[in-house]
Short mmCIF file of C-alpha atoms in Angstrom, two decimals:
data_model
loop_
_atom_site.label_atom_id
_atom_site.label_comp_id
_atom_site.label_asym_id
_atom_site.label_seq_id
_atom_site.Cartn_x
_atom_site.Cartn_y
_atom_site.Cartn_z
CA MET W 1 -153.31 68.22 22.13
CA PRO W 2 -151.28 67.27 25.23
CA GLY W 3 -148.24 65.07 24.60
CA LYS W 4 -147.12 61.88 26.28
CA VAL W 5 -145.12 63.72 28.93
CA GLU W 6 -148.07 65.93 29.86
CA ASN W 7 -150.45 62.94 30.01
CA THR W 8 -147.99 61.04 32.21
CA LEU W 9 -147.68 63.98 34.58
CA ILE W 10 -151.47 64.31 34.72
CA LEU W 11 -151.79 60.64 35.68
CA ILE W 12 -149.15 61.01 38.40
CA ALA W 13 -150.88 64.15 39.69
CA ALA W 14 -154.24 62.33 39.73
CA GLY W 15 -152.73 59.46 41.73
CA GLU W 16 -151.16 61.81 44.28
CA PHE W 17 -154.41 63.77 44.46
CA SER W 18 -156.46 60.61 45.13
CA LEU W 19 -154.07 59.48 47.87
CA GLY W 20 -154.11 62.89 49.51
CA ILE W 21 -157.88 63.24 49.33
CA LEU W 22 -158.43 59.81 50.89
CA GLY W 23 -155.99 60.53 53.72
CA ASN W 24 -157.29 63.98 54.56
CA VAL W 25 -160.96 63.03 54.21
CA PHE W 26 -160.30 60.10 56.54
CA ILE W 27 -158.78 62.43 59.15
CA GLY W 28 -161.73 64.81 58.88
CA LEU W 29 -164.37 62.08 59.06
CA VAL W 30 -162.85 60.28 62.05
CA ASN W 31 -162.58 63.51 64.05
CA PHE W 32 -166.05 64.66 62.96
CA VAL W 33 -167.69 61.37 64.02
CA ASP W 34 -165.84 61.51 67.35
CA TRP W 35 -167.01 65.11 67.80
CA ILE W 36 -170.65 64.12 67.18
CA LYS W 37 -170.35 61.11 69.49
CA HIS W 38 -168.82 62.94 72.47
CA ARG W 39 -170.35 66.41 71.85
CA LYS W 40 -166.89 67.98 72.12
CA ILE W 41 -163.66 68.03 70.17
CA ALA W 42 -160.12 67.91 71.51
CA SER W 43 -157.65 70.61 70.54
CA ILE W 44 -155.43 68.19 68.62
CA ASP W 45 -158.45 66.92 66.66
CA LEU W 46 -159.52 70.47 65.85
CA ILE W 47 -156.06 71.27 64.49
CA LEU W 48 -155.90 68.05 62.46
CA THR W 49 -159.38 68.61 61.03
CA SER W 50 -158.59 72.21 60.07
CA LEU W 51 -155.33 71.05 58.49
CA ALA W 52 -157.13 68.29 56.56
CA ILE W 53 -159.75 70.72 55.20
CA SER W 54 -157.10 73.20 54.09
CA ARG W 55 -155.13 70.46 52.36
CA ILE W 56 -158.18 69.07 50.59
CA SER W 57 -158.75 72.55 49.18
CA LEU W 58 -155.06 72.91 48.28
CA LEU W 59 -155.02 69.57 46.48
CA CYS W 60 -158.11 70.51 44.47
CA ILE W 61 -156.61 73.85 43.46
CA ILE W 62 -153.28 72.34 42.36
CA LEU W 63 -154.93 69.57 40.34
CA LEU W 64 -157.34 72.05 38.75
CA ASP W 65 -154.47 74.31 37.74
CA CYS W 66 -152.55 71.34 36.32
CA PHE W 67 -155.61 70.14 34.37
CA ILE W 68 -156.34 73.58 32.92
CA LEU W 69 -152.70 74.01 31.94
CA VAL W 70 -152.81 70.80 29.87
CA GLN W 71 -156.36 70.77 28.52
CA TYR W 72 -157.12 74.49 28.21
CA PRO W 73 -153.77 76.33 27.95
CA ASP W 74 -155.40 79.38 26.35
CA VAL W 75 -156.99 80.20 29.70
CA TYR W 76 -153.55 81.38 30.80
CA THR W 77 -153.73 84.21 28.30
CA ALA W 78 -157.02 85.51 29.71
CA GLY W 79 -155.52 86.42 33.07
CA LYS W 80 -158.74 86.78 35.04
CA GLN W 81 -159.48 83.07 35.53
CA MET W 82 -155.90 82.23 36.37
CA ARG W 83 -155.70 85.14 38.78
CA ILE W 84 -158.61 83.61 40.70
CA ILE W 85 -156.84 80.24 40.84
CA ASP W 86 -153.61 81.92 41.95
CA CYS W 87 -155.49 83.72 44.71
CA PHE W 88 -157.07 80.53 46.06
CA TRP W 89 -153.78 78.63 45.75
CA THR W 90 -152.04 81.29 47.83
CA LEU W 91 -154.84 81.23 50.41
CA THR W 92 -154.93 77.44 50.82
CA ASN W 93 -151.14 77.25 50.72
CA HIS W 94 -150.74 79.66 53.64
CA LEU W 95 -153.60 77.99 55.53
CA SER W 96 -151.97 74.58 55.21
CA VAL W 97 -148.57 75.84 56.32
CA TRP W 98 -149.89 77.84 59.27
CA PHE W 99 -152.16 75.01 60.50
CA ALA W 100 -149.22 72.57 60.29
CA THR W 101 -147.20 75.07 62.32
CA CYS W 102 -149.98 75.17 64.93
CA LEU W 103 -149.71 71.38 65.12
CA SER W 104 -145.96 71.63 65.71
CA ILE W 105 -146.44 74.22 68.46
CA PHE W 106 -149.17 72.10 70.08
CA TYR W 107 -146.92 69.02 70.13
CA PHE W 108 -144.11 71.06 71.64
CA LEU W 109 -146.23 72.59 74.41
CA LYS W 110 -147.96 69.33 75.31
CA ILE W 111 -144.98 66.99 75.25
CA ALA W 112 -141.85 69.00 76.05
CA ASN W 113 -140.68 69.29 79.64
CA PHE W 114 -139.43 72.75 80.59
CA PHE W 115 -139.90 74.70 83.80
CA HIS W 116 -139.68 78.23 82.48
CA PRO W 117 -142.67 80.33 83.73
CA LEU W 118 -143.57 81.45 80.19
CA PHE W 119 -143.58 77.87 78.90
CA LEU W 120 -145.73 76.66 81.81
CA TRP W 121 -148.15 79.55 81.28
CA MET W 122 -148.51 78.71 77.59
CA LYS W 123 -148.81 75.00 78.34
CA LEU W 124 -151.76 75.58 80.66
CA ARG W 125 -153.64 77.88 78.25
CA ILE W 126 -152.97 76.29 74.87
CA ASP W 127 -156.22 74.29 74.83
CA ASN W 128 -158.33 77.38 75.43
CA VAL W 129 -156.68 79.52 72.76
CA ILE W 130 -156.43 76.95 69.95
CA PRO W 131 -159.72 78.04 68.28
CA LYS W 132 -158.58 81.67 68.38
CA ILE W 133 -155.18 80.77 66.98
CA LEU W 134 -156.77 78.87 64.09
CA LEU W 135 -159.05 81.82 63.33
CA GLY W 136 -156.01 84.08 63.45
CA CYS W 137 -154.24 81.82 60.93
CA LEU W 138 -157.28 82.06 58.67
CA ALA W 139 -157.28 85.87 58.90
CA LEU W 140 -153.53 86.02 58.18
CA SER W 141 -153.89 83.73 55.16
CA VAL W 142 -156.70 85.84 53.72
CA PHE W 143 -154.64 88.98 54.26
CA PHE W 144 -151.59 87.44 52.57
CA SER W 145 -153.66 86.38 49.54
CA LEU W 146 -154.96 89.89 48.89
CA PRO W 147 -151.85 91.06 46.97
CA VAL W 148 -152.42 88.21 44.49
CA SER W 149 -155.85 89.48 43.52
CA GLY W 150 -154.96 93.16 43.58
CA ASN W 151 -151.48 93.58 42.13
CA TRP W 152 -151.45 91.33 39.09
CA ASN W 153 -152.59 92.76 35.77
CA ASP W 154 -154.30 90.69 33.11
CA ASP W 155 -151.65 91.81 30.62
CA PHE W 156 -148.84 89.99 32.41
CA ARG W 157 -149.85 86.45 31.55
CA PHE W 158 -150.41 87.45 27.96
CA CYS W 159 -146.89 88.87 27.82
CA VAL W 160 -145.47 85.66 29.26
CA LYS W 161 -147.61 83.40 27.10
CA ALA W 162 -146.63 85.33 24.00
CA LYS W 163 -142.96 84.60 24.84
CA LEU W 164 -141.96 88.24 24.33
CA LYS W 165 -138.45 87.62 25.59
CA THR W 166 -136.38 89.94 23.42
CA ASN W 167 -138.58 92.90 22.54
CA LEU W 168 -140.74 93.43 25.60
CA THR W 169 -142.84 96.54 25.75
CA LEU W 170 -142.58 98.84 28.75
CA ARG W 171 -145.96 97.66 30.03
CA CYS W 172 -144.86 94.04 30.00
CA LYS W 173 -141.66 94.90 31.85
CA ILE W 174 -143.61 96.74 34.53
CA ASN W 175 -146.07 93.86 34.96
CA LYS W 176 -143.22 91.36 35.13
CA ALA W 177 -141.55 93.38 37.88
CA GLN W 178 -144.81 93.60 39.84
CA TYR W 179 -145.35 89.86 39.50
CA ALA W 180 -141.80 89.05 40.63
CA SER W 181 -141.93 91.37 43.65
CA THR W 182 -145.28 89.95 44.75
CA LYS W 183 -144.02 86.37 44.46
CA ILE W 184 -140.84 87.13 46.41
CA TYR W 185 -142.92 88.76 49.15
CA LEU W 186 -145.35 85.83 49.42
CA ASN W 187 -142.60 83.20 49.37
CA LEU W 188 -140.68 84.96 52.12
CA LEU W 189 -143.80 85.05 54.29
CA THR W 190 -144.03 81.25 54.27
CA LEU W 191 -140.60 81.10 55.89
CA VAL W 192 -142.07 82.52 59.11
CA PRO W 193 -144.22 79.48 60.01
CA PHE W 194 -141.44 77.17 58.78
CA SER W 195 -139.01 78.84 61.20
CA VAL W 196 -141.48 78.45 64.05
CA SER W 197 -141.88 74.73 63.30
CA LEU W 198 -138.12 74.33 63.11
CA ILE W 199 -137.68 76.01 66.50
CA SER W 200 -140.36 73.73 67.97
CA PHE W 201 -138.54 70.69 66.60
CA LEU W 202 -135.19 71.79 68.04
CA LEU W 203 -136.76 72.47 71.44
CA LEU W 204 -138.36 69.00 71.36
CA ILE W 205 -134.91 67.51 70.76
CA LEU W 206 -133.55 69.50 73.71
CA SER W 207 -136.43 68.36 75.90
CA LEU W 208 -135.90 64.73 74.90
CA TRP W 209 -132.16 64.98 75.61
CA ARG W 210 -132.74 66.43 79.06
CA HIS W 211 -135.42 63.84 79.85
CA THR W 212 -133.12 61.00 78.72
CA ARG W 213 -130.31 62.28 80.95
CA ARG W 214 -132.66 62.36 83.95
CA MET W 215 -133.71 58.79 83.22
CA GLN W 216 -130.10 57.64 83.07
CA LEU W 217 -129.31 59.31 86.39
CA ASN W 218 -132.35 57.70 88.00
CA ALA W 219 -131.69 54.31 86.36
CA THR W 220 -135.18 54.25 84.84
CA GLY W 221 -136.15 51.67 82.22
CA SER W 222 -135.96 52.48 78.54
CA ARG W 223 -139.70 51.99 77.95
CA ASP W 224 -140.87 55.43 78.99
CA PRO W 225 -144.15 57.01 77.78
CA SER W 226 -142.59 60.46 77.68
CA ILE W 227 -139.80 59.31 75.37
CA GLU W 228 -142.31 57.60 73.07
CA ALA W 229 -144.40 60.78 73.00
CA HIS W 230 -141.32 62.86 72.20
CA VAL W 231 -140.28 60.53 69.38
CA GLY W 232 -143.78 60.43 67.90
CA ALA W 233 -144.11 64.21 67.94
CA MET W 234 -140.63 64.64 66.46
CA LYS W 235 -141.49 62.27 63.60
CA ALA W 236 -144.60 64.29 62.77
CA VAL W 237 -142.75 67.62 62.91
CA ILE W 238 -139.61 66.52 61.02
CA SER W 239 -141.71 64.91 58.29
CA PHE W 240 -143.55 68.21 57.86
CA LEU W 241 -140.27 70.15 57.72
CA LEU W 242 -138.73 67.85 55.11
CA LEU W 243 -141.87 67.71 53.00
CA PHE W 244 -142.29 71.46 53.32
CA ILE W 245 -138.80 72.01 51.90
CA ALA W 246 -139.67 69.83 48.90
CA TYR W 247 -143.04 71.55 48.54
CA TYR W 248 -141.49 75.00 48.85
CA LEU W 249 -138.94 74.30 46.12
CA ALA W 250 -141.67 72.88 43.88
CA TYR W 251 -143.87 75.87 44.63
CA LEU W 252 -141.04 78.20 43.60
CA VAL W 253 -140.67 76.31 40.33
CA ALA W 254 -144.40 76.36 39.63
CA THR W 255 -144.85 80.05 40.42
CA SER W 256 -141.59 81.37 38.99
CA SER W 257 -141.40 79.30 35.82
CA TYR W 258 -143.37 81.90 33.87
CA PHE W 259 -139.99 83.52 33.25
CA LEU W 260 -138.48 80.31 31.84
CA PRO W 261 -138.71 78.58 28.47
CA GLU W 262 -141.06 75.60 28.28
CA THR W 263 -143.27 77.31 30.85
CA GLU W 264 -146.14 74.80 30.88
CA LEU W 265 -143.89 71.75 31.41
CA ALA W 266 -141.96 73.47 34.21
CA VAL W 267 -145.21 74.43 35.94
CA MET W 268 -146.55 70.87 35.68
CA VAL W 269 -143.38 69.32 37.10
CA GLY W 270 -143.49 71.79 39.97
CA GLU W 271 -147.16 71.07 40.67
CA VAL W 272 -146.73 67.29 40.54
CA THR W 273 -143.90 67.62 43.07
CA ALA W 274 -145.92 70.05 45.20
CA LEU W 275 -148.73 67.48 45.52
CA ILE W 276 -146.42 65.16 47.47
CA CYS W 277 -146.46 67.21 50.69
CA PRO W 278 -150.23 67.54 51.38
CA SER W 279 -150.75 63.94 50.20
CA SER W 280 -148.05 62.04 52.08
CA HIS W 281 -147.99 64.10 55.30
CA SER W 282 -151.62 63.18 56.01
CA LEU W 283 -150.66 59.48 55.95
CA ILE W 284 -147.80 60.14 58.36
CA LEU W 285 -150.19 61.94 60.73
CA ILE W 286 -152.59 58.98 60.60
CA LEU W 287 -149.84 56.54 61.53
CA GLU W 288 -148.47 58.74 64.34
CA ASN W 289 -151.86 59.52 65.94
CA SER W 290 -153.15 56.64 68.08
CA LYS W 291 -156.85 57.32 67.49
CA LEU W 292 -156.45 57.74 63.75
CA ARG W 293 -154.18 54.71 63.53
CA LYS W 294 -156.70 52.49 65.34
CA ALA W 295 -159.53 53.75 63.12
CA PHE W 296 -157.40 53.11 60.04
CA LEU W 297 -156.65 49.55 61.18
CA ARG W 298 -160.37 48.94 61.77
CA VAL W 299 -161.15 50.12 58.24
CA LEU W 300 -158.44 47.84 56.83
CA TRP W 301 -159.84 44.90 58.80
CA LYS W 302 -163.35 45.51 57.44
CA VAL W 303 -162.08 45.88 53.89
CA LYS W 304 -160.13 42.64 54.22
CA TYR W 305 -162.70 40.42 55.92
CA VAL W 306 -166.13 41.70 54.89
CA PRO W 307 -165.85 40.49 51.24
CA THR W 308 -164.66 37.09 52.49
CA ARG W 309 -167.66 36.74 54.80
CA SER W 310 -170.09 37.78 52.07
CA CYS W 311 -168.76 35.02 49.79
#
């Protein structure tokens, strides 16, 4: 039977899951309705919708893993079922990170002001290549998730679950080494999109600094649309970077805690923390996107005033 700590963590995870599902479903629905209405979809909306779908899947996988860990801990000894969950978690994790990186690159190319020929060439063609880039991110994520399904043996989780810490057999040692090497490889791969997003953020800061200097030289007013666009994009990107750091650390705890005592509790704490990123970042994107923000305010207005009118 799960204890009080496990039940509390499950409730927190369920609350974070509900918040994240509502936010990401809202993003997907608003963009889908706009797509149906206008018979076309903007590049930014396509990226946001793809990101929302990947995060809905990621949230479901994390909550499912947390629920199984508490209610059916013996599943961890079987290996096969948990290997499937690990595979889908890796897939949705990489999809979410890569799609968020695409969003950072899109903001940078659309808002930054540089006159380098390569930047101008990319700026003109970004709208046409966004669908291909998203498909490429999907292909990369599937490729990265293959080692999870192919290199892990069913015996490993049994060895860990059995807590064979002092007298491990040779087979368990080999499986543990394979597991550790695979996890290190997959975790290092997520640093690539993070680095790209970080570079985009730094270049946005440089672009904003140069634009502000030009405004000061020309004695232009402080209310400038370009500055507001820069600041809005930087908020979206920096929030992703900060939340990604928290998510990455939690992901390391959740996926590496099989080597630690109190494995189940460490995994749950890591998963509860990992739920923060896909849940809260969607709300930040809604507030920073004008179309989503207006749709959100309309929904709030209807929720507030419709019951009053019906009374």
